[in-house]
Coordinates of C-alpha atoms in Angstrom, one line a residue:
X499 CA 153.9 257.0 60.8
X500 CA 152.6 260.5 60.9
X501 CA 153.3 262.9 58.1
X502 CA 155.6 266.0 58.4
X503 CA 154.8 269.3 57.4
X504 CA 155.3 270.2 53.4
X505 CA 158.8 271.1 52.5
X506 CA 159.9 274.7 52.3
X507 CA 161.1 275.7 49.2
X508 CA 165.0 275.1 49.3
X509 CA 167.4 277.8 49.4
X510 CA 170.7 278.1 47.5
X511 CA 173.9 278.0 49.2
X512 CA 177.1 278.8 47.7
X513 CA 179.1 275.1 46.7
X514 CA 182.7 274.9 48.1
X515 CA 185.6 273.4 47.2
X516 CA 185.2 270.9 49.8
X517 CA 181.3 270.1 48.7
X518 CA 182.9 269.7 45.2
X519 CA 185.5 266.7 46.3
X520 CA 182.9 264.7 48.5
X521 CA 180.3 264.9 45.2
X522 CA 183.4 263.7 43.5
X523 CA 184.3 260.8 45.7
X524 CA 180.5 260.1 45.7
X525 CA 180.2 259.4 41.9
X526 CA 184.0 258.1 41.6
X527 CA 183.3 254.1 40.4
X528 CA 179.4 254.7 40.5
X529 CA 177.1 253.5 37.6
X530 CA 174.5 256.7 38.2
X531 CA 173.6 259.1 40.8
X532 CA 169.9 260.4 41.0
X533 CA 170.0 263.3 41.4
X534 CA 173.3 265.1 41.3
X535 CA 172.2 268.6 41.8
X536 CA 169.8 267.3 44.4
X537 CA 172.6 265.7 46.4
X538 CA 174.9 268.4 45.7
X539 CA 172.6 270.4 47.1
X540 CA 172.6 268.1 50.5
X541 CA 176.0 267.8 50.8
X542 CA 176.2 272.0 51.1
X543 CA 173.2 272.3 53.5
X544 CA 175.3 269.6 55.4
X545 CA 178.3 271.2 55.9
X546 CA 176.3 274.5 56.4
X547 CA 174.3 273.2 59.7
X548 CA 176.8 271.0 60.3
X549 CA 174.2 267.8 60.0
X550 CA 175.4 265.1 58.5
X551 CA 173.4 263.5 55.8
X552 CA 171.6 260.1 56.7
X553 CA 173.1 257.3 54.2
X554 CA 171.2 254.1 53.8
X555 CA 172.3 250.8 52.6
X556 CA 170.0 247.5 53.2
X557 CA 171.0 243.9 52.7
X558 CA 168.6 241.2 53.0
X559 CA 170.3 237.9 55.6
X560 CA 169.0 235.5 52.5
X561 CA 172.3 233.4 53.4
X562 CA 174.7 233.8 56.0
X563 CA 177.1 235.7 54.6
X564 CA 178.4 238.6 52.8
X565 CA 180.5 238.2 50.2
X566 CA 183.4 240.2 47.6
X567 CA 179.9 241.8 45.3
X568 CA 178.8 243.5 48.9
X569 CA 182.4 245.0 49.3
X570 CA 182.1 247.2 46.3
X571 CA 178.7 249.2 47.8
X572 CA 180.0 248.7 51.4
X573 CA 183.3 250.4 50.5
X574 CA 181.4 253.2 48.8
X575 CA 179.6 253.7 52.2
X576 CA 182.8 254.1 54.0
X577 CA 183.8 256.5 52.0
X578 CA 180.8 258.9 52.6
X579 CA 181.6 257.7 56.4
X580 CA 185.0 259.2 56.4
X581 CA 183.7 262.0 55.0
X582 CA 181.3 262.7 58.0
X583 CA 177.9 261.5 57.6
X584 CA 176.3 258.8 59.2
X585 CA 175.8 255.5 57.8
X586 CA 173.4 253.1 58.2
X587 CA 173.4 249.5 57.7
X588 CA 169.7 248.1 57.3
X589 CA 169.3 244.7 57.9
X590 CA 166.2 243.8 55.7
X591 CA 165.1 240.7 58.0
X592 CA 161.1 241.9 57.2
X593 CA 161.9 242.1 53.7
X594 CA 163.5 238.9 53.2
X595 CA 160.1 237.0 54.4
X596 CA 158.8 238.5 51.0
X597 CA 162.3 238.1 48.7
X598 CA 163.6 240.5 46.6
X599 CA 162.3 239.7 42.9
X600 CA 165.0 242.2 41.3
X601 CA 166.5 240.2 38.5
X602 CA 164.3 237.0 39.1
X603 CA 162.1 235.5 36.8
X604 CA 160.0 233.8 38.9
X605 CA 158.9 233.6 42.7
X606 CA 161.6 233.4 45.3
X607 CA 161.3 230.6 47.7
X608 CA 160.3 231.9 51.1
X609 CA 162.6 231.7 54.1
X610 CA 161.2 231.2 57.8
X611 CA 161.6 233.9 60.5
X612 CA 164.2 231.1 62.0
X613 CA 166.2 231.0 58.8
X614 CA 166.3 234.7 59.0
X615 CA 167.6 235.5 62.2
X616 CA 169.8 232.4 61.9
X617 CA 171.4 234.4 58.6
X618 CA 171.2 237.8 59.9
X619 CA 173.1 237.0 63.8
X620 CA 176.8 237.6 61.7
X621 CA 175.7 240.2 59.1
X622 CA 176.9 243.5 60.8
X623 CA 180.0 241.6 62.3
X624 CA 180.6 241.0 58.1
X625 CA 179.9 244.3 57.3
X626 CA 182.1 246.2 60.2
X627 CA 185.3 244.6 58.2
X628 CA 184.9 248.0 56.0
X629 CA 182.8 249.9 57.7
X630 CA 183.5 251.6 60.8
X631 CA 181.4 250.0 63.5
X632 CA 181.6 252.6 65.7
X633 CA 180.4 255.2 63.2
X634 CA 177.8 252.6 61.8
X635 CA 173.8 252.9 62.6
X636 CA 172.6 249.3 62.6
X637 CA 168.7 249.0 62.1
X638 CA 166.1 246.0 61.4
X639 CA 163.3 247.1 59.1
X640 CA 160.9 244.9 61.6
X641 CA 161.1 247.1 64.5
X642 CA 158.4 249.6 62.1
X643 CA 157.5 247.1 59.2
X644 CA 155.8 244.7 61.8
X645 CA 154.0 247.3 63.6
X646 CA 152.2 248.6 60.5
X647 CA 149.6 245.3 60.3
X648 CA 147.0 244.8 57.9
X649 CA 145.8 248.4 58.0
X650 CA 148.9 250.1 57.7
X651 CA 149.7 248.0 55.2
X652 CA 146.4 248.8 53.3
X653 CA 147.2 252.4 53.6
X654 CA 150.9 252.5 52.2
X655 CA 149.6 250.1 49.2
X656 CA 147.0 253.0 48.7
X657 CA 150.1 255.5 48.3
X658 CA 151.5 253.8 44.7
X659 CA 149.7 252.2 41.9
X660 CA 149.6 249.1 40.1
X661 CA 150.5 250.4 36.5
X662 CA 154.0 252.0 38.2
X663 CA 154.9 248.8 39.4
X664 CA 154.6 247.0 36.2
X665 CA 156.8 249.4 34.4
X666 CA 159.5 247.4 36.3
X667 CA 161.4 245.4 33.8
X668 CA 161.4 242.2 35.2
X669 CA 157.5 242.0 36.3
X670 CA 156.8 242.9 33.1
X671 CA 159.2 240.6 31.5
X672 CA 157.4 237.7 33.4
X673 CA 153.8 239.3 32.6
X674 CA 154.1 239.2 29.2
X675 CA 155.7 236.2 29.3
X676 CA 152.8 234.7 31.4
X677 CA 155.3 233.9 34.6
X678 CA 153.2 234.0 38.0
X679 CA 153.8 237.4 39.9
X680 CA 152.5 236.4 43.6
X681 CA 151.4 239.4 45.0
X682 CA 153.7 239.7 48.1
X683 CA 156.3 240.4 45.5
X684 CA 155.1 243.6 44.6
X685 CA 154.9 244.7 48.2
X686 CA 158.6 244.0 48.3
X687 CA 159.2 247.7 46.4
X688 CA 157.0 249.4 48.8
X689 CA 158.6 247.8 51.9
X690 CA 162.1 248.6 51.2
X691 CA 160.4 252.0 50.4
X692 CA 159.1 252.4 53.6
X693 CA 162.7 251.9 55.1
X694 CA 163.7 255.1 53.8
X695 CA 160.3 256.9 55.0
X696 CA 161.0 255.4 58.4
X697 CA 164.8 256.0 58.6
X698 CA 164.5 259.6 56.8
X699 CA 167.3 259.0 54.5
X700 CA 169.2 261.4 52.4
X701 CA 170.7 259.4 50.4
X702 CA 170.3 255.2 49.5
X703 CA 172.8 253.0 48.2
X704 CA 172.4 249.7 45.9
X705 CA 173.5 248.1 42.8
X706 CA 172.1 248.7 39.6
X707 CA 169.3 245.4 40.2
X708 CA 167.9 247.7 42.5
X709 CA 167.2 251.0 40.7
X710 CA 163.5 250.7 40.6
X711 CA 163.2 249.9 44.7
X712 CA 165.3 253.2 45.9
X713 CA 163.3 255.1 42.7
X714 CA 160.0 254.0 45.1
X715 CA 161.1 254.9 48.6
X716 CA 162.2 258.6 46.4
X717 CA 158.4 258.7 45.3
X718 CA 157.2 257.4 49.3
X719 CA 159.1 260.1 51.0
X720 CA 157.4 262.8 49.0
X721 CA 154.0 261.5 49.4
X722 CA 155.2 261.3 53.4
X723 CA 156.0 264.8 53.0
X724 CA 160.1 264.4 53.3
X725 CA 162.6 265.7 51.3
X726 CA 162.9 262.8 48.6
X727 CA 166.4 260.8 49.4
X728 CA 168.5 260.5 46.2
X729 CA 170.2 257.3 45.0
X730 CA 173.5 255.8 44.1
X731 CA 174.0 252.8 42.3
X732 CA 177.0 250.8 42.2
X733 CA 178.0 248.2 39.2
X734 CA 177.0 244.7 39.8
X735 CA 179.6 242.0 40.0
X736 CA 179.4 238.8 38.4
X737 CA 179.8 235.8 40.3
X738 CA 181.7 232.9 39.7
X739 CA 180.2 230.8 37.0
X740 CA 180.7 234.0 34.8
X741 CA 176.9 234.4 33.9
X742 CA 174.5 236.1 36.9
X743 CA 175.5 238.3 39.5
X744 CA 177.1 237.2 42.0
X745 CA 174.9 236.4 44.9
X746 CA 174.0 234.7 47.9
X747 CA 171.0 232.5 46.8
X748 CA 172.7 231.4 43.7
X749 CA 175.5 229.9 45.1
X750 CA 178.2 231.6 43.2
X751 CA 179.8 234.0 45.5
X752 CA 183.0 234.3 47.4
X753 CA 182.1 234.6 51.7
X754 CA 184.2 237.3 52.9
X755 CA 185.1 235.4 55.8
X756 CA 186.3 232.2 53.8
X757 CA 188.9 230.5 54.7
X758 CA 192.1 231.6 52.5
X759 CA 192.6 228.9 50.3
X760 CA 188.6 228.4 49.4
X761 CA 189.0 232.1 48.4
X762 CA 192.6 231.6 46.3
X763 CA 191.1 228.3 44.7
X764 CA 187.5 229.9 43.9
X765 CA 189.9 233.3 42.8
X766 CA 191.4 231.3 40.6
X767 CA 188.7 229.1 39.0
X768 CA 187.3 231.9 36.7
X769 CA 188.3 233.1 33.2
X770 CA 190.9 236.0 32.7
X771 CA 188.2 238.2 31.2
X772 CA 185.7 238.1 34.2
X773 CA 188.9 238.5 36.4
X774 CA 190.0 241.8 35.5
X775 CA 186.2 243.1 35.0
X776 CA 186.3 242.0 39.1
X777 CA 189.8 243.9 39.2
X778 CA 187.8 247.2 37.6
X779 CA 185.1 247.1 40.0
X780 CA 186.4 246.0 43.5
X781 CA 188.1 249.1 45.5
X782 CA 191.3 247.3 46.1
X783 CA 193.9 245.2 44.1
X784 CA 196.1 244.2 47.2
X785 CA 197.0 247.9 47.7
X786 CA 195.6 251.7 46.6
X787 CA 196.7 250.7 43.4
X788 CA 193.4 250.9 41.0
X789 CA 192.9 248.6 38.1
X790 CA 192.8 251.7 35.4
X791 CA 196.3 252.4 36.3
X792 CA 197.6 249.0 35.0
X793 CA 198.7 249.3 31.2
X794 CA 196.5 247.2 29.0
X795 CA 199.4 245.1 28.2
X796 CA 199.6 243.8 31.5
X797 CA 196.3 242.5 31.9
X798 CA 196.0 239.1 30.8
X799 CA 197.6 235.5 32.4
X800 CA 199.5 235.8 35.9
X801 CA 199.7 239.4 36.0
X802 CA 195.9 239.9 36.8
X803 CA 196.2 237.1 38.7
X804 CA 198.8 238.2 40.8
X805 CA 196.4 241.6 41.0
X806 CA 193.2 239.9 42.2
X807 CA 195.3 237.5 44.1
X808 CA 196.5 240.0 46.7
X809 CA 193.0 241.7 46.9
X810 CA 191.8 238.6 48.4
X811 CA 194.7 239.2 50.5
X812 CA 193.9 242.2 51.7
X813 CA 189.8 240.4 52.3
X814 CA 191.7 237.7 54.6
X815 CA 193.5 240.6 56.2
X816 CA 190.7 242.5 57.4
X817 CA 189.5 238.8 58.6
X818 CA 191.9 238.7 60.9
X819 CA 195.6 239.5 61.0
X820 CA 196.8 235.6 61.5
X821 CA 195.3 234.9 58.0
X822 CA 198.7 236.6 56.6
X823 CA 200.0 233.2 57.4
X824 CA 197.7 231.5 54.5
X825 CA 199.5 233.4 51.8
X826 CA 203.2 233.9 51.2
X827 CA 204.7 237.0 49.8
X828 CA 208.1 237.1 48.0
X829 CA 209.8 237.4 44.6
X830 CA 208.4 234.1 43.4
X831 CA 209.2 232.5 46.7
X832 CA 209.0 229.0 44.4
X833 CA 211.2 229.7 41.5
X834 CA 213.3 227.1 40.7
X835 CA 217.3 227.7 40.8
X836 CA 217.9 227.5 37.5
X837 CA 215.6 230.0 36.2
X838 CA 216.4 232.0 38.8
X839 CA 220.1 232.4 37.6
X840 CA 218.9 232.7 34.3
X841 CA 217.3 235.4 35.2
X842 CA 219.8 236.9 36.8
X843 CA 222.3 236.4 34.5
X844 CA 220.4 236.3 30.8
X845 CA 217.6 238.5 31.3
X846 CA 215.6 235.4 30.1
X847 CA 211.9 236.2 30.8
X848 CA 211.3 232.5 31.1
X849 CA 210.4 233.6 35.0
X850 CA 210.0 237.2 35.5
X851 CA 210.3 237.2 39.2
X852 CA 207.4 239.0 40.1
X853 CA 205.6 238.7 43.1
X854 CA 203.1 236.1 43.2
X855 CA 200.3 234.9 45.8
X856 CA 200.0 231.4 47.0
X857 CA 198.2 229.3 49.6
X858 CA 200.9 227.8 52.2
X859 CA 201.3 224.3 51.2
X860 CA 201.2 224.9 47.3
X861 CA 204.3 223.3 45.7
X862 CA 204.4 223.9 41.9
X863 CA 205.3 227.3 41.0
X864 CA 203.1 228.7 38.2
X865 CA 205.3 231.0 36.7
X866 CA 208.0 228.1 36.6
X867 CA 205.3 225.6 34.9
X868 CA 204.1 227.9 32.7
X869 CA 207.7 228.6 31.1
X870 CA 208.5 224.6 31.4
X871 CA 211.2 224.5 33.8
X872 CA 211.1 220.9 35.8
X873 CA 213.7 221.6 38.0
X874 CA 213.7 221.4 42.2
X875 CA 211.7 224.5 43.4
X876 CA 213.0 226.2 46.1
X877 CA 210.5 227.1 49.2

């Protein structure tokens, strides 16, 4: 890839009310944005020439599907997509022959170019669910990463240096700790780098596992001579056992195109506590409702559940339509008759009558087990 021509020194525009909301629905759920003034800065040169900025998110096809910790960066993207600027959804099928080693401690086992494209056939299919396909660029990082060969290669090692790459947190963590680091792992960083060299981005998306990789394709562009892309970091979201991130090689993830009840069941296998930090940090709770506007003392038992419940509704929805079928909506469509009328009639709060979500089939209401009523449920 040739190099451009050095960057003129930049030129202040005045910031309008309008450049002030998008850098507001930028940062709005983010964990950091590098750097503000920088992208600030973009967004009023933007609307200025009228070019949108170029917005860059890339998923390695490590398993076949995407799941609920995707949604909260791919909903960020659609934001900055409604708000103009183009989008692009990198499909790292290069990168994942080497693995991502963010937040490993040891080597990644290596997938075959089969496995790969085997993974990666459904991945922008997944991803148009929230993203606007029309709108959405859709790259591989093969069509320039292959081309580059042993020399190219050679050159764009030649362009960072090995004492940068230890200061990374988790090679270091396995140095000192005397943990193999293969070598292809720390060409991982320079890869995805490259992708932002090669795609000329403005701006890069990831969670917070990935700060140091979009902190390296910032440092790439500039020795390519190109404006240096800024980066957004979203929170991570903990997967189902409650421990790692949730995420596709360690088996604890929701798919978002599981079936409805595999989502309700998994939904409703984890703790209370990890269930509302999934309310906080997903976009949606079933409607535009955000999880800060709940009072405190609604947030534990059925009540979150009831939450998180019809945000895995709204994932089934944007499936397909005929997955409204798998759930039933209603005021406790399973109460039994007797608390029913005493609620009605006593005010007893023995069943509070509050909308709950539950896979067709399910017999047992939990609101009516929970306050011990055996009677014949209705439904």
């Amino acid at each position: 890839m040739t190099e451009s021509s050095p960057l003129s020194p930049p030129t202040e525009l005045p910031v309008s009310a309008s450049a002030r909301r998008a850098l507001d629905i930028a940062k709005r759920g983010c964990d950091e944005l590098l750097v503000e003034q920088d992208f600030l800065r973009k967004i009023v040169r933007s609307e200025a020439s009228g070019q949108p900025l170029r917005i860059k998110l890339g998923l390695d096809p490590t398993a076949p599907d995407l799941h609920l910790g995707h949604t909260v960066v791919l909903n960020k993207m659609r934001q900055l997509q409604d708000l103009g600027h183009t989008v692009i959804f990198l499909i790292g099928d290069f990168t994942a022959m080497i693995g991502d080693p963010s937040g490993r401690n040891m080597t990644r086992p290596p997938l075959t170019r089969e496995q790969i494209e085997a993974n990666a056939q459904t991945y922008f299919q997944q991803a148009s669910l929230v993203l606007d396909a029309a709108r959405t660029e859709i790259r591989y990082n093969s069509e320039w990463s292959d081309p580059l060969g042993a020399r190219g290669m050679i050159q764009l090692a030649s362009r960072y240096t090995l004492a940068r790459m230890l200061e990374r947190d988790d090679f270091t963590r396995r140095y000192r700790g005397g943990i193999p680091i293969s070598v292809h792992e720390l060409l991982y960083p320079l890869m995805q780098g490259y992708d932002s060299v090669a795609l000329k981005s403005d701006l890069e998306l990831g969670g917070t596992d990935q700060k140091f990789n979009l902190l390296v394709g910032r440092e790439l562009q500039k020795e390519y001579g190109q404006e240096p892309q800024c980066i957004l970091t979203m929170p991570l979201l903990e997967g189902t056992d409650g421990v790692d991130k949730m995420s596709k090689s360690k088996g604890n993830y929701i798919g978002i195109t599981e079936d409805a009840n595999s989502m309700f069941a998994k939904t409703l296998s984890i703790s209370d506590v990890l269930r509302w930090r999934w309310l906080s940090r997903l976009p949606h709770c079933g409607s535009s409702a955000r999880a800060d506007s709940i009072p405190a003392t609604s947030r534990s038992g059925w009540q979150v559940k009831w939450s998180l419940d019809s945000m895995v509704r709204l994932q089934q929805m944007l499936r397909a339509p005929a997955s409204r079928r798998d759930f039933r909506e209603g005021p406790c469509p399973t109460i039994c008759r007797r608390c029913r009328w005493r609620d009605r009639r006593s005010r007893s709060r023995s069943c509070s009558g509050r909308p709950v979500w539950r896979p067709r089939g399910a017999r047992r209401c939990e609101t009516s087990s929970r306050a011990g009523c055996e009677s014949t449920v209705t439904g």
